[in-house]
Every structure is written in C-alpha cells, then in structure tokens.
C-alpha cells in the first residue's frame, strides 16, 4: 500500500512538473499597426500601437516620435518588462511614424532653424493635439487629464517632443528626450550658445508651468563635436544647459527633471532601447 502511494506521488510530481514547464507565460501586450489621415500634414500617418492585455482601468497614454523604430528599439519587450511590475500604472504606447518630411515636421513650431528646417513643426503639433489624441480617445479607454499623457522622442524627434510639451502643459505632463537635437539654432555664422539655440531661448522667454516633468538622456559617444572646447561634447552640453534653463524657471532639479547619461552610449536606437525601461519606470511608476 505504501509503495503504491509512493508511486502515485511520484507520478503526480512528474505530471505537475511537466505541465508547469509547458505553460506559456501570459502575453502582457499586443502589437499592431494602424493609421490615421492628417488634414494638417496632408498625409496618412502610420501608428505602431502596443496595448496591455490585462487591465481593469482606463489607460495612461505614451506617444513616441519615430515610431517606425519600435522594432529595433525593442519597444514591446521594454513595455512588457515594465507592465509586469505591480507598481506600474497601465499605459497605451503609440509610435508615430515619420516619412521623408521628418526634418520639416520635427523641430520647434515657433521658429525654423537657419536652414529653414522645421517649417511644418507647427502643423505636426496640431496633428498630435487635434487629430491623433482625439482619434486614440475614441478607440481606446484612456484617461483624459494632462497628468496621464506623455510624449517622447529621439534626436530631432526629442526636440519636437520637448517643444510640444513645453508649449502645451494643458495637454501633456511629462516628456522624454533621448539624445535631443537641442543644438537647433537660428544661424550658423556668428553663432553663440546664448543667443542662437532656439529651444533654450524659447524656455528662457517662457513661464513656469506647474506639473511639467522632464527626462533627458545623452550618451558620451553621441557625437564628437565640442564647440566651446571644454572637453564635453555638444550633445551633453546642450542638454545640461537646457536643464539649467528649466531650473532657473523654477523646476526642481530632483523632483521635476532627470538626467540619464550613458557611458559609451551612441546616437542610435540600440542605446535608446537599452535605457527605455528606466524611462518607462520614471514615467509610470506609482507614487
């Protein structure tokens, strides 16, 4: 009798072990492409959308410029790694694909650069606020307060994200700037940091807006240029100088701004993808 029970116990143990090994983990997200026609941009804009599969509440919204880079960024894997944390607020991730007019649509809406790049940045801003967000709110269960909306971008897309959030605190609350093209300037000849970096001037001329928070990333190998020969590459200098402008406006250096420097980090999606989980945690971790 004891032998029979022992054999049954062993069979049950092996059966459970086999079953557990063959249980597939529950997929945290679904990934699909969608599109929306923009009257402002006069083109169809492709969207990459990552949706959490298990949630019982309205979602926060993360919009990301250069959404066509989601695969090389490993964006879905980063989102899933974060959503597995019980301390994370569930969110919808939407990547906005650019096209051949990227250098015109991204930039600063108030002013093109010295080569007249960014001339459609104002139209792109209107697309995001007046067309894209209402479209997403119609198709998904989203929170609608600014505190639940975030915009992020890489390089020139990071400059675009910052510009949009800075000027529309009634729509967004947080921004992520990865290797931002913060050198964006109004002239080449006779250039000075103080007078010609456009986004720095816009912040200097603006006002403190309560509730805004800013996340910046820069890699030590983002570039090699060093305009002022201080031993610090321009990508880092421009980022730190913009943060100083924000601090002078009244934003707290610890609570309102965050700087993530990547040693050896380069100006590419591979570097940005590696630090993406840190950004997502900063944005969506419950207080």
PDB file of C-alpha atoms in Angstrom:
ATOM      1  CA  UNK A   1       0.000   0.000   0.000  1.00  0.00           C
ATOM      2  CA  UNK A   2       2.813   2.402   0.921  1.00  0.00           C
ATOM      3  CA  UNK A   3       4.627   1.527  -2.299  1.00  0.00           C
ATOM      4  CA  UNK A   4       1.521   2.276  -4.343  1.00  0.00           C
ATOM      5  CA  UNK A   5       1.076   5.686  -2.698  1.00  0.00           C
ATOM      6  CA  UNK A   6       4.734   6.482  -3.282  1.00  0.00           C
ATOM      7  CA  UNK A   7       4.457   5.636  -6.969  1.00  0.00           C
ATOM      8  CA  UNK A   8       1.289   7.723  -7.288  1.00  0.00           C
ATOM      9  CA  UNK A   9       3.024  10.624  -5.598  1.00  0.00           C
ATOM     10  CA  UNK A  10       5.977  10.422  -7.959  1.00  0.00           C
ATOM     11  CA  UNK A  11       3.683  10.248 -10.983  1.00  0.00           C
ATOM     12  CA  UNK A  12       1.764  13.311  -9.751  1.00  0.00           C
ATOM     13  CA  UNK A  13       5.030  15.217  -9.164  1.00  0.00           C
ATOM     14  CA  UNK A  14       6.365  14.479 -12.643  1.00  0.00           C
ATOM     15  CA  UNK A  15       2.991  15.303 -14.184  1.00  0.00           C
ATOM     16  CA  UNK A  16       2.854  18.714 -12.470  1.00  0.00           C
ATOM     17  CA  UNK A  17       6.490  19.456 -13.343  1.00  0.00           C
ATOM     18  CA  UNK A  18       5.869  18.642 -16.998  1.00  0.00           C
ATOM     19  CA  UNK A  19       2.740  20.800 -17.075  1.00  0.00           C
ATOM     20  CA  UNK A  20       4.486  23.764 -15.467  1.00  0.00           C
ATOM     21  CA  UNK A  21       7.343  23.573 -17.971  1.00  0.00           C
ATOM     22  CA  UNK A  22       4.892  23.683 -20.830  1.00  0.00           C
ATOM     23  CA  UNK A  23       2.718  26.529 -19.528  1.00  0.00           C
ATOM     24  CA  UNK A  24       3.207  29.530 -21.788  1.00  0.00           C
ATOM     25  CA  UNK A  25       3.564  32.883 -19.988  1.00  0.00           C
ATOM     26  CA  UNK A  26       0.627  35.217 -20.372  1.00  0.00           C
ATOM     27  CA  UNK A  27       1.373  37.801 -23.047  1.00  0.00           C
ATOM     28  CA  UNK A  28       1.496  41.237 -21.441  1.00  0.00           C
ATOM     29  CA  UNK A  29       0.788  43.222 -24.609  1.00  0.00           C
ATOM     30  CA  UNK A  30      -0.498  43.121 -28.162  1.00  0.00           C
ATOM     31  CA  UNK A  31       1.249  44.932 -31.013  1.00  0.00           C
ATOM     32  CA  UNK A  32      -0.424  46.222 -34.138  1.00  0.00           C
ATOM     33  CA  UNK A  33      -0.086  48.879 -36.809  1.00  0.00           C
ATOM     34  CA  UNK A  34      -2.841  51.377 -37.509  1.00  0.00           C
ATOM     35  CA  UNK A  35      -3.082  54.613 -39.492  1.00  0.00           C
ATOM     36  CA  UNK A  36      -4.831  57.960 -39.485  1.00  0.00           C
ATOM     37  CA  UNK A  37      -5.119  60.543 -42.241  1.00  0.00           C
ATOM     38  CA  UNK A  38      -3.991  64.006 -41.156  1.00  0.00           C
ATOM     39  CA  UNK A  39      -5.590  67.048 -42.732  1.00  0.00           C
ATOM     40  CA  UNK A  40      -2.842  69.188 -41.232  1.00  0.00           C
ATOM     41  CA  UNK A  41       0.020  67.150 -42.688  1.00  0.00           C
ATOM     42  CA  UNK A  42      -1.860  66.071 -45.817  1.00  0.00           C
ATOM     43  CA  UNK A  43      -0.670  62.503 -45.448  1.00  0.00           C
ATOM     44  CA  UNK A  44      -1.583  59.181 -43.897  1.00  0.00           C
ATOM     45  CA  UNK A  45       0.323  58.690 -40.651  1.00  0.00           C
ATOM     46  CA  UNK A  46       1.167  55.116 -39.679  1.00  0.00           C
ATOM     47  CA  UNK A  47       0.946  54.228 -35.994  1.00  0.00           C
ATOM     48  CA  UNK A  48       2.518  51.364 -34.044  1.00  0.00           C
ATOM     49  CA  UNK A  49       0.326  50.575 -31.038  1.00  0.00           C
ATOM     50  CA  UNK A  50       1.257  48.473 -28.001  1.00  0.00           C
ATOM     51  CA  UNK A  51      -1.728  47.650 -25.802  1.00  0.00           C
ATOM     52  CA  UNK A  52      -1.606  45.956 -22.372  1.00  0.00           C
ATOM     53  CA  UNK A  53      -3.715  42.782 -22.495  1.00  0.00           C
ATOM     54  CA  UNK A  54      -4.748  42.781 -18.839  1.00  0.00           C
ATOM     55  CA  UNK A  55      -6.065  45.951 -17.275  1.00  0.00           C
ATOM     56  CA  UNK A  56      -9.207  46.877 -15.394  1.00  0.00           C
ATOM     57  CA  UNK A  57      -8.978  50.642 -15.671  1.00  0.00           C
ATOM     58  CA  UNK A  58      -8.510  53.490 -18.101  1.00  0.00           C
ATOM     59  CA  UNK A  59      -5.027  53.750 -19.537  1.00  0.00           C
ATOM     60  CA  UNK A  60      -2.437  56.499 -19.481  1.00  0.00           C
ATOM     61  CA  UNK A  61      -1.001  57.442 -22.874  1.00  0.00           C
ATOM     62  CA  UNK A  62       2.589  57.442 -24.120  1.00  0.00           C
ATOM     63  CA  UNK A  63       3.143  58.948 -27.573  1.00  0.00           C
ATOM     64  CA  UNK A  64       6.545  58.414 -29.193  1.00  0.00           C
ATOM     65  CA  UNK A  65       8.005  60.164 -32.238  1.00  0.00           C
ATOM     66  CA  UNK A  66       9.806  57.978 -34.812  1.00  0.00           C
ATOM     67  CA  UNK A  67       7.521  55.043 -34.088  1.00  0.00           C
ATOM     68  CA  UNK A  68       8.869  53.254 -37.153  1.00  0.00           C
ATOM     69  CA  UNK A  69      11.917  52.424 -34.994  1.00  0.00           C
ATOM     70  CA  UNK A  70       9.936  50.407 -32.421  1.00  0.00           C
ATOM     71  CA  UNK A  71      11.283  47.034 -33.659  1.00  0.00           C
ATOM     72  CA  UNK A  72      14.968  47.995 -33.420  1.00  0.00           C
ATOM     73  CA  UNK A  73      14.300  49.764 -30.100  1.00  0.00           C
ATOM     74  CA  UNK A  74      12.813  46.552 -28.705  1.00  0.00           C
ATOM     75  CA  UNK A  75       9.912  48.706 -27.589  1.00  0.00           C
ATOM     76  CA  UNK A  76       7.388  45.936 -26.995  1.00  0.00           C
ATOM     77  CA  UNK A  77       9.835  43.977 -24.823  1.00  0.00           C
ATOM     78  CA  UNK A  78      10.606  47.114 -22.778  1.00  0.00           C
ATOM     79  CA  UNK A  79       6.914  47.844 -22.254  1.00  0.00           C
ATOM     80  CA  UNK A  80       6.227  44.243 -21.229  1.00  0.00           C
ATOM     81  CA  UNK A  81       9.118  44.223 -18.767  1.00  0.00           C
ATOM     82  CA  UNK A  82       7.623  47.276 -17.066  1.00  0.00           C
ATOM     83  CA  UNK A  83       3.980  46.197 -17.136  1.00  0.00           C
ATOM     84  CA  UNK A  84       4.951  43.068 -15.217  1.00  0.00           C
ATOM     85  CA  UNK A  85       5.612  45.304 -12.211  1.00  0.00           C
ATOM     86  CA  UNK A  86       2.571  45.763  -9.951  1.00  0.00           C
ATOM     87  CA  UNK A  87       3.750  49.277  -9.114  1.00  0.00           C
ATOM     88  CA  UNK A  88       3.375  50.481 -12.701  1.00  0.00           C
ATOM     89  CA  UNK A  89       0.356  52.426 -13.992  1.00  0.00           C
ATOM     90  CA  UNK A  90      -1.042  50.664 -17.119  1.00  0.00           C
ATOM     91  CA  UNK A  91      -0.471  52.643 -20.310  1.00  0.00           C
ATOM     92  CA  UNK A  92      -1.071  52.593 -24.054  1.00  0.00           C
ATOM     93  CA  UNK A  93       2.036  53.115 -26.194  1.00  0.00           C
ATOM     94  CA  UNK A  94       1.656  54.721 -29.625  1.00  0.00           C
ATOM     95  CA  UNK A  95       4.572  55.192 -32.004  1.00  0.00           C
ATOM     96  CA  UNK A  96       4.048  57.901 -34.631  1.00  0.00           C
ATOM     97  CA  UNK A  97       5.820  57.042 -37.886  1.00  0.00           C
ATOM     98  CA  UNK A  98       7.577  59.824 -39.753  1.00  0.00           C
ATOM     99  CA  UNK A  99       8.116  59.999 -43.513  1.00  0.00           C
ATOM    100  CA  UNK A 100      10.514  61.761 -45.888  1.00  0.00           C
ATOM    101  CA  UNK A 101       9.426  65.148 -44.462  1.00  0.00           C
ATOM    102  CA  UNK A 102      10.661  64.298 -40.960  1.00  0.00           C
ATOM    103  CA  UNK A 103      13.151  67.166 -40.944  1.00  0.00           C
ATOM    104  CA  UNK A 104      10.308  69.576 -41.746  1.00  0.00           C
ATOM    105  CA  UNK A 105       7.687  68.157 -39.339  1.00  0.00           C
ATOM    106  CA  UNK A 106      10.049  67.859 -36.366  1.00  0.00           C
ATOM    107  CA  UNK A 107      11.646  70.912 -34.796  1.00  0.00           C
ATOM    108  CA  UNK A 108      10.312  73.973 -32.975  1.00  0.00           C
ATOM    109  CA  UNK A 109       6.895  75.238 -34.024  1.00  0.00           C
ATOM    110  CA  UNK A 110       7.640  78.890 -33.310  1.00  0.00           C
ATOM    111  CA  UNK A 111      10.747  79.106 -35.463  1.00  0.00           C
ATOM    112  CA  UNK A 112      12.509  77.115 -38.187  1.00  0.00           C
ATOM    113  CA  UNK A 113      16.264  76.672 -37.968  1.00  0.00           C
ATOM    114  CA  UNK A 114      18.862  78.524 -40.058  1.00  0.00           C
ATOM    115  CA  UNK A 115      18.398  76.091 -42.960  1.00  0.00           C
ATOM    116  CA  UNK A 116      14.619  76.541 -42.824  1.00  0.00           C
ATOM    117  CA  UNK A 117      14.150  73.064 -41.386  1.00  0.00           C
ATOM    118  CA  UNK A 118      11.136  72.505 -39.142  1.00  0.00           C
ATOM    119  CA  UNK A 119       8.718  74.572 -41.237  1.00  0.00           C
ATOM    120  CA  UNK A 120       5.924  72.028 -40.631  1.00  0.00           C
ATOM    121  CA  UNK A 121       6.553  71.626 -36.891  1.00  0.00           C
ATOM    122  CA  UNK A 122       3.503  73.757 -36.101  1.00  0.00           C
ATOM    123  CA  UNK A 123       1.322  71.560 -38.316  1.00  0.00           C
ATOM    124  CA  UNK A 124       2.748  68.448 -36.680  1.00  0.00           C
ATOM    125  CA  UNK A 125       1.856  69.853 -33.260  1.00  0.00           C
ATOM    126  CA  UNK A 126      -1.721  70.467 -34.423  1.00  0.00           C
ATOM    127  CA  UNK A 127      -1.896  66.929 -35.787  1.00  0.00           C
ATOM    128  CA  UNK A 128      -0.826  65.427 -32.463  1.00  0.00           C
ATOM    129  CA  UNK A 129      -3.195  67.525 -30.342  1.00  0.00           C
ATOM    130  CA  UNK A 130      -6.247  67.992 -32.569  1.00  0.00           C
ATOM    131  CA  UNK A 131      -6.277  64.786 -34.618  1.00  0.00           C
ATOM    132  CA  UNK A 132      -4.227  61.991 -33.061  1.00  0.00           C
ATOM    133  CA  UNK A 133      -5.224  62.282 -29.410  1.00  0.00           C
ATOM    134  CA  UNK A 134      -8.989  62.552 -30.173  1.00  0.00           C
ATOM    135  CA  UNK A 135      -8.655  59.542 -32.517  1.00  0.00           C
ATOM    136  CA  UNK A 136      -6.994  57.453 -29.792  1.00  0.00           C
ATOM    137  CA  UNK A 137      -9.503  58.567 -27.162  1.00  0.00           C
ATOM    138  CA  UNK A 138     -12.305  57.441 -29.466  1.00  0.00           C
ATOM    139  CA  UNK A 139     -10.846  53.964 -29.968  1.00  0.00           C
ATOM    140  CA  UNK A 140      -9.296  53.248 -26.559  1.00  0.00           C
ATOM    141  CA  UNK A 141     -10.305  53.683 -22.940  1.00  0.00           C
ATOM    142  CA  UNK A 142      -7.903  56.466 -21.968  1.00  0.00           C
ATOM    143  CA  UNK A 143      -7.555  58.871 -19.096  1.00  0.00           C
ATOM    144  CA  UNK A 144      -8.067  62.392 -20.387  1.00  0.00           C
ATOM    145  CA  UNK A 145      -6.222  64.616 -17.931  1.00  0.00           C
ATOM    146  CA  UNK A 146      -2.754  66.028 -18.806  1.00  0.00           C
ATOM    147  CA  UNK A 147      -1.207  64.068 -15.931  1.00  0.00           C
ATOM    148  CA  UNK A 148      -1.911  60.876 -17.872  1.00  0.00           C
ATOM    149  CA  UNK A 149      -0.262  61.934 -21.158  1.00  0.00           C
ATOM    150  CA  UNK A 150       3.428  61.683 -22.045  1.00  0.00           C
ATOM    151  CA  UNK A 151       5.380  62.468 -25.239  1.00  0.00           C
ATOM    152  CA  UNK A 152       8.875  61.179 -26.044  1.00  0.00           C
ATOM    153  CA  UNK A 153      11.300  61.264 -28.933  1.00  0.00           C
ATOM    154  CA  UNK A 154      14.815  60.641 -30.161  1.00  0.00           C
ATOM    155  CA  UNK A 155      17.278  63.154 -31.626  1.00  0.00           C
ATOM    156  CA  UNK A 156      15.231  65.647 -33.696  1.00  0.00           C
ATOM    157  CA  UNK A 157      12.111  63.803 -32.534  1.00  0.00           C
ATOM    158  CA  UNK A 158      13.220  64.515 -28.959  1.00  0.00           C
ATOM    159  CA  UNK A 159      13.438  68.229 -29.713  1.00  0.00           C
ATOM    160  CA  UNK A 160       9.952  68.019 -31.215  1.00  0.00           C
ATOM    161  CA  UNK A 161       8.588  66.235 -28.144  1.00  0.00           C
ATOM    162  CA  UNK A 162      10.073  68.813 -25.782  1.00  0.00           C
ATOM    163  CA  UNK A 163       8.764  71.731 -27.843  1.00  0.00           C
ATOM    164  CA  UNK A 164       5.229  70.329 -27.940  1.00  0.00           C
ATOM    165  CA  UNK A 165       5.077  69.524 -24.224  1.00  0.00           C
ATOM    166  CA  UNK A 166       6.680  72.825 -23.168  1.00  0.00           C
ATOM    167  CA  UNK A 167       4.077  74.820 -25.063  1.00  0.00           C
ATOM    168  CA  UNK A 168       1.090  72.586 -24.203  1.00  0.00           C
ATOM    169  CA  UNK A 169       1.142  71.901 -20.491  1.00  0.00           C
ATOM    170  CA  UNK A 170      -2.644  71.743 -20.705  1.00  0.00           C
ATOM    171  CA  UNK A 171      -2.316  68.566 -22.804  1.00  0.00           C
ATOM    172  CA  UNK A 172       0.829  66.777 -21.519  1.00  0.00           C
ATOM    173  CA  UNK A 173       2.593  66.468 -18.184  1.00  0.00           C
ATOM    174  CA  UNK A 174       5.870  64.662 -18.980  1.00  0.00           C
ATOM    175  CA  UNK A 175       8.407  64.476 -21.780  1.00  0.00           C
ATOM    176  CA  UNK A 176      11.265  62.117 -22.600  1.00  0.00           C
ATOM    177  CA  UNK A 177      14.158  63.489 -24.666  1.00  0.00           C
ATOM    178  CA  UNK A 178      16.677  60.894 -25.887  1.00  0.00           C
ATOM    179  CA  UNK A 179      19.829  62.432 -27.406  1.00  0.00           C
ATOM    180  CA  UNK A 180      17.793  65.515 -28.228  1.00  0.00           C
ATOM    181  CA  UNK A 181      18.817  67.742 -31.157  1.00  0.00           C
ATOM    182  CA  UNK A 182      18.996  70.651 -28.733  1.00  0.00           C
ATOM    183  CA  UNK A 183      21.677  72.352 -30.859  1.00  0.00           C
ATOM    184  CA  UNK A 184      18.795  73.540 -33.156  1.00  0.00           C
ATOM    185  CA  UNK A 185      19.886  77.067 -33.973  1.00  0.00           C
ATOM    186  CA  UNK A 186      18.756  80.153 -35.810  1.00  0.00           C
ATOM    187  CA  UNK A 187      22.022  80.959 -37.542  1.00  0.00           C
ATOM    188  CA  UNK A 188      25.373  79.430 -38.452  1.00  0.00           C
ATOM    189  CA  UNK A 189      27.584  82.470 -38.997  1.00  0.00           C
ATOM    190  CA  UNK A 190      28.315  84.405 -35.825  1.00  0.00           C
ATOM    191  CA  UNK A 191      26.643  81.709 -33.727  1.00  0.00           C
ATOM    192  CA  UNK A 192      26.662  81.889 -29.915  1.00  0.00           C
ATOM    193  CA  UNK A 193      25.162  79.434 -27.432  1.00  0.00           C
ATOM    194  CA  UNK A 194      23.378  82.165 -25.519  1.00  0.00           C
ATOM    195  CA  UNK A 195      21.591  83.855 -28.415  1.00  0.00           C
ATOM    196  CA  UNK A 196      21.130  81.244 -31.128  1.00  0.00           C
ATOM    197  CA  UNK A 197      19.967  77.915 -29.638  1.00  0.00           C
ATOM    198  CA  UNK A 198      16.254  78.118 -30.366  1.00  0.00           C
ATOM    199  CA  UNK A 199      14.767  75.824 -27.713  1.00  0.00           C
ATOM    200  CA  UNK A 200      16.903  77.382 -24.966  1.00  0.00           C
ATOM    201  CA  UNK A 201      15.648  80.827 -25.990  1.00  0.00           C
ATOM    202  CA  UNK A 202      12.024  79.630 -26.015  1.00  0.00           C
ATOM    203  CA  UNK A 203      12.345  78.289 -22.477  1.00  0.00           C
ATOM    204  CA  UNK A 204      14.077  81.460 -21.316  1.00  0.00           C
ATOM    205  CA  UNK A 205      11.258  83.563 -22.752  1.00  0.00           C
ATOM    206  CA  UNK A 206       8.525  81.301 -21.368  1.00  0.00           C
ATOM    207  CA  UNK A 207       6.922  80.844 -17.979  1.00  0.00           C
ATOM    208  CA  UNK A 208       6.906  78.170 -15.325  1.00  0.00           C
ATOM    209  CA  UNK A 209       4.033  75.719 -15.842  1.00  0.00           C
ATOM    210  CA  UNK A 210       3.064  73.702 -12.808  1.00  0.00           C
ATOM    211  CA  UNK A 211       3.068  69.929 -13.166  1.00  0.00           C
ATOM    212  CA  UNK A 212       5.559  69.518 -16.004  1.00  0.00           C
ATOM    213  CA  UNK A 213       8.376  66.974 -15.615  1.00  0.00           C
ATOM    214  CA  UNK A 214      11.341  66.382 -17.923  1.00  0.00           C
ATOM    215  CA  UNK A 215      13.529  63.306 -18.562  1.00  0.00           C
ATOM    216  CA  UNK A 216      16.753  63.649 -20.571  1.00  0.00           C
ATOM    217  CA  UNK A 217      19.222  61.077 -21.887  1.00  0.00           C
ATOM    218  CA  UNK A 218      22.579  61.644 -23.554  1.00  0.00           C
ATOM    219  CA  UNK A 219      25.400  59.279 -24.454  1.00  0.00           C
ATOM    220  CA  UNK A 220      29.078  60.070 -24.070  1.00  0.00           C
ATOM    221  CA  UNK A 221      29.572  58.905 -27.669  1.00  0.00           C
ATOM    222  CA  UNK A 222      26.539  60.708 -29.096  1.00  0.00           C
ATOM    223  CA  UNK A 223      28.950  62.772 -31.189  1.00  0.00           C
ATOM    224  CA  UNK A 224      32.478  64.175 -31.178  1.00  0.00           C
ATOM    225  CA  UNK A 225      31.798  67.899 -31.692  1.00  0.00           C
ATOM    226  CA  UNK A 226      32.799  70.278 -28.912  1.00  0.00           C
ATOM    227  CA  UNK A 227      32.003  73.867 -29.942  1.00  0.00           C
ATOM    228  CA  UNK A 228      33.425  75.573 -26.877  1.00  0.00           C
ATOM    229  CA  UNK A 229      36.395  73.222 -26.425  1.00  0.00           C
ATOM    230  CA  UNK A 230      35.527  72.488 -22.795  1.00  0.00           C
ATOM    231  CA  UNK A 231      36.114  68.752 -23.131  1.00  0.00           C
ATOM    232  CA  UNK A 232      32.376  67.958 -23.108  1.00  0.00           C
ATOM    233  CA  UNK A 233      30.593  67.017 -26.318  1.00  0.00           C
ATOM    234  CA  UNK A 234      27.870  69.364 -27.515  1.00  0.00           C
ATOM    235  CA  UNK A 235      25.072  66.801 -27.071  1.00  0.00           C
ATOM    236  CA  UNK A 236      25.732  66.729 -23.332  1.00  0.00           C
ATOM    237  CA  UNK A 237      26.442  70.460 -23.025  1.00  0.00           C
ATOM    238  CA  UNK A 238      23.206  71.375 -24.829  1.00  0.00           C
ATOM    239  CA  UNK A 239      21.213  69.010 -22.624  1.00  0.00           C
ATOM    240  CA  UNK A 240      22.688  70.226 -19.350  1.00  0.00           C
ATOM    241  CA  UNK A 241      22.278  73.863 -20.428  1.00  0.00           C
ATOM    242  CA  UNK A 242      18.592  73.305 -21.199  1.00  0.00           C
ATOM    243  CA  UNK A 243      18.124  71.741 -17.788  1.00  0.00           C
ATOM    244  CA  UNK A 244      19.747  74.809 -16.232  1.00  0.00           C
ATOM    245  CA  UNK A 245      17.221  76.996 -18.059  1.00  0.00           C
ATOM    246  CA  UNK A 246      14.402  74.870 -16.618  1.00  0.00           C
ATOM    247  CA  UNK A 247      15.838  75.106 -13.113  1.00  0.00           C
ATOM    248  CA  UNK A 248      16.068  78.884 -13.429  1.00  0.00           C
ATOM    249  CA  UNK A 249      12.358  78.883 -14.326  1.00  0.00           C
ATOM    250  CA  UNK A 250      11.611  77.198 -11.020  1.00  0.00           C
ATOM    251  CA  UNK A 251      11.653  73.496 -11.834  1.00  0.00           C
ATOM    252  CA  UNK A 252      13.167  71.389  -9.072  1.00  0.00           C
ATOM    253  CA  UNK A 253      16.433  69.705 -10.085  1.00  0.00           C
ATOM    254  CA  UNK A 254      15.473  66.464  -8.339  1.00  0.00           C
ATOM    255  CA  UNK A 255      11.689  66.267  -8.462  1.00  0.00           C
ATOM    256  CA  UNK A 256      10.992  67.802 -11.884  1.00  0.00           C
ATOM    257  CA  UNK A 257      13.998  66.945 -14.048  1.00  0.00           C
ATOM    258  CA  UNK A 258      16.015  63.771 -14.508  1.00  0.00           C
ATOM    259  CA  UNK A 259      19.260  63.292 -16.444  1.00  0.00           C
ATOM    260  CA  UNK A 260      20.430  59.845 -17.555  1.00  0.00           C
ATOM    261  CA  UNK A 261      23.949  59.836 -19.028  1.00  0.00           C
ATOM    262  CA  UNK A 262      25.025  56.623 -20.783  1.00  0.00           C
ATOM    263  CA  UNK A 263      28.758  55.928 -20.712  1.00  0.00           C
ATOM    264  CA  UNK A 264      29.695  54.814 -24.220  1.00  0.00           C
ATOM    265  CA  UNK A 265      26.131  55.490 -25.366  1.00  0.00           C
ATOM    266  CA  UNK A 266      25.793  56.314 -29.038  1.00  0.00           C
ATOM    267  CA  UNK A 267      23.327  58.223 -31.191  1.00  0.00           C
ATOM    268  CA  UNK A 268      21.288  55.192 -32.211  1.00  0.00           C
ATOM    269  CA  UNK A 269      18.175  53.142 -31.327  1.00  0.00           C
ATOM    270  CA  UNK A 270      20.278  50.429 -29.699  1.00  0.00           C
ATOM    271  CA  UNK A 271      21.439  52.836 -26.974  1.00  0.00           C
ATOM    272  CA  UNK A 272      17.985  54.369 -26.560  1.00  0.00           C
ATOM    273  CA  UNK A 273      16.344  50.949 -26.378  1.00  0.00           C
ATOM    274  CA  UNK A 274      18.618  49.871 -23.536  1.00  0.00           C
ATOM    275  CA  UNK A 275      17.621  52.823 -21.363  1.00  0.00           C
ATOM    276  CA  UNK A 276      13.932  52.727 -22.325  1.00  0.00           C
ATOM    277  CA  UNK A 277      12.880  50.618 -19.289  1.00  0.00           C
ATOM    278  CA  UNK A 278      14.428  53.225 -16.968  1.00  0.00           C
ATOM    279  CA  UNK A 279      12.440  55.963 -18.686  1.00  0.00           C
ATOM    280  CA  UNK A 280       9.182  53.988 -18.570  1.00  0.00           C
ATOM    281  CA  UNK A 281       9.679  53.316 -14.870  1.00  0.00           C
ATOM    282  CA  UNK A 282      10.325  57.023 -14.210  1.00  0.00           C
ATOM    283  CA  UNK A 283       7.131  57.931 -16.065  1.00  0.00           C
ATOM    284  CA  UNK A 284       4.667  55.300 -14.930  1.00  0.00           C
ATOM    285  CA  UNK A 285       5.785  54.078 -11.508  1.00  0.00           C
ATOM    286  CA  UNK A 286       3.058  54.705  -8.931  1.00  0.00           C
ATOM    287  CA  UNK A 287       3.968  57.350  -6.325  1.00  0.00           C
TER     288      UNK A 287
END
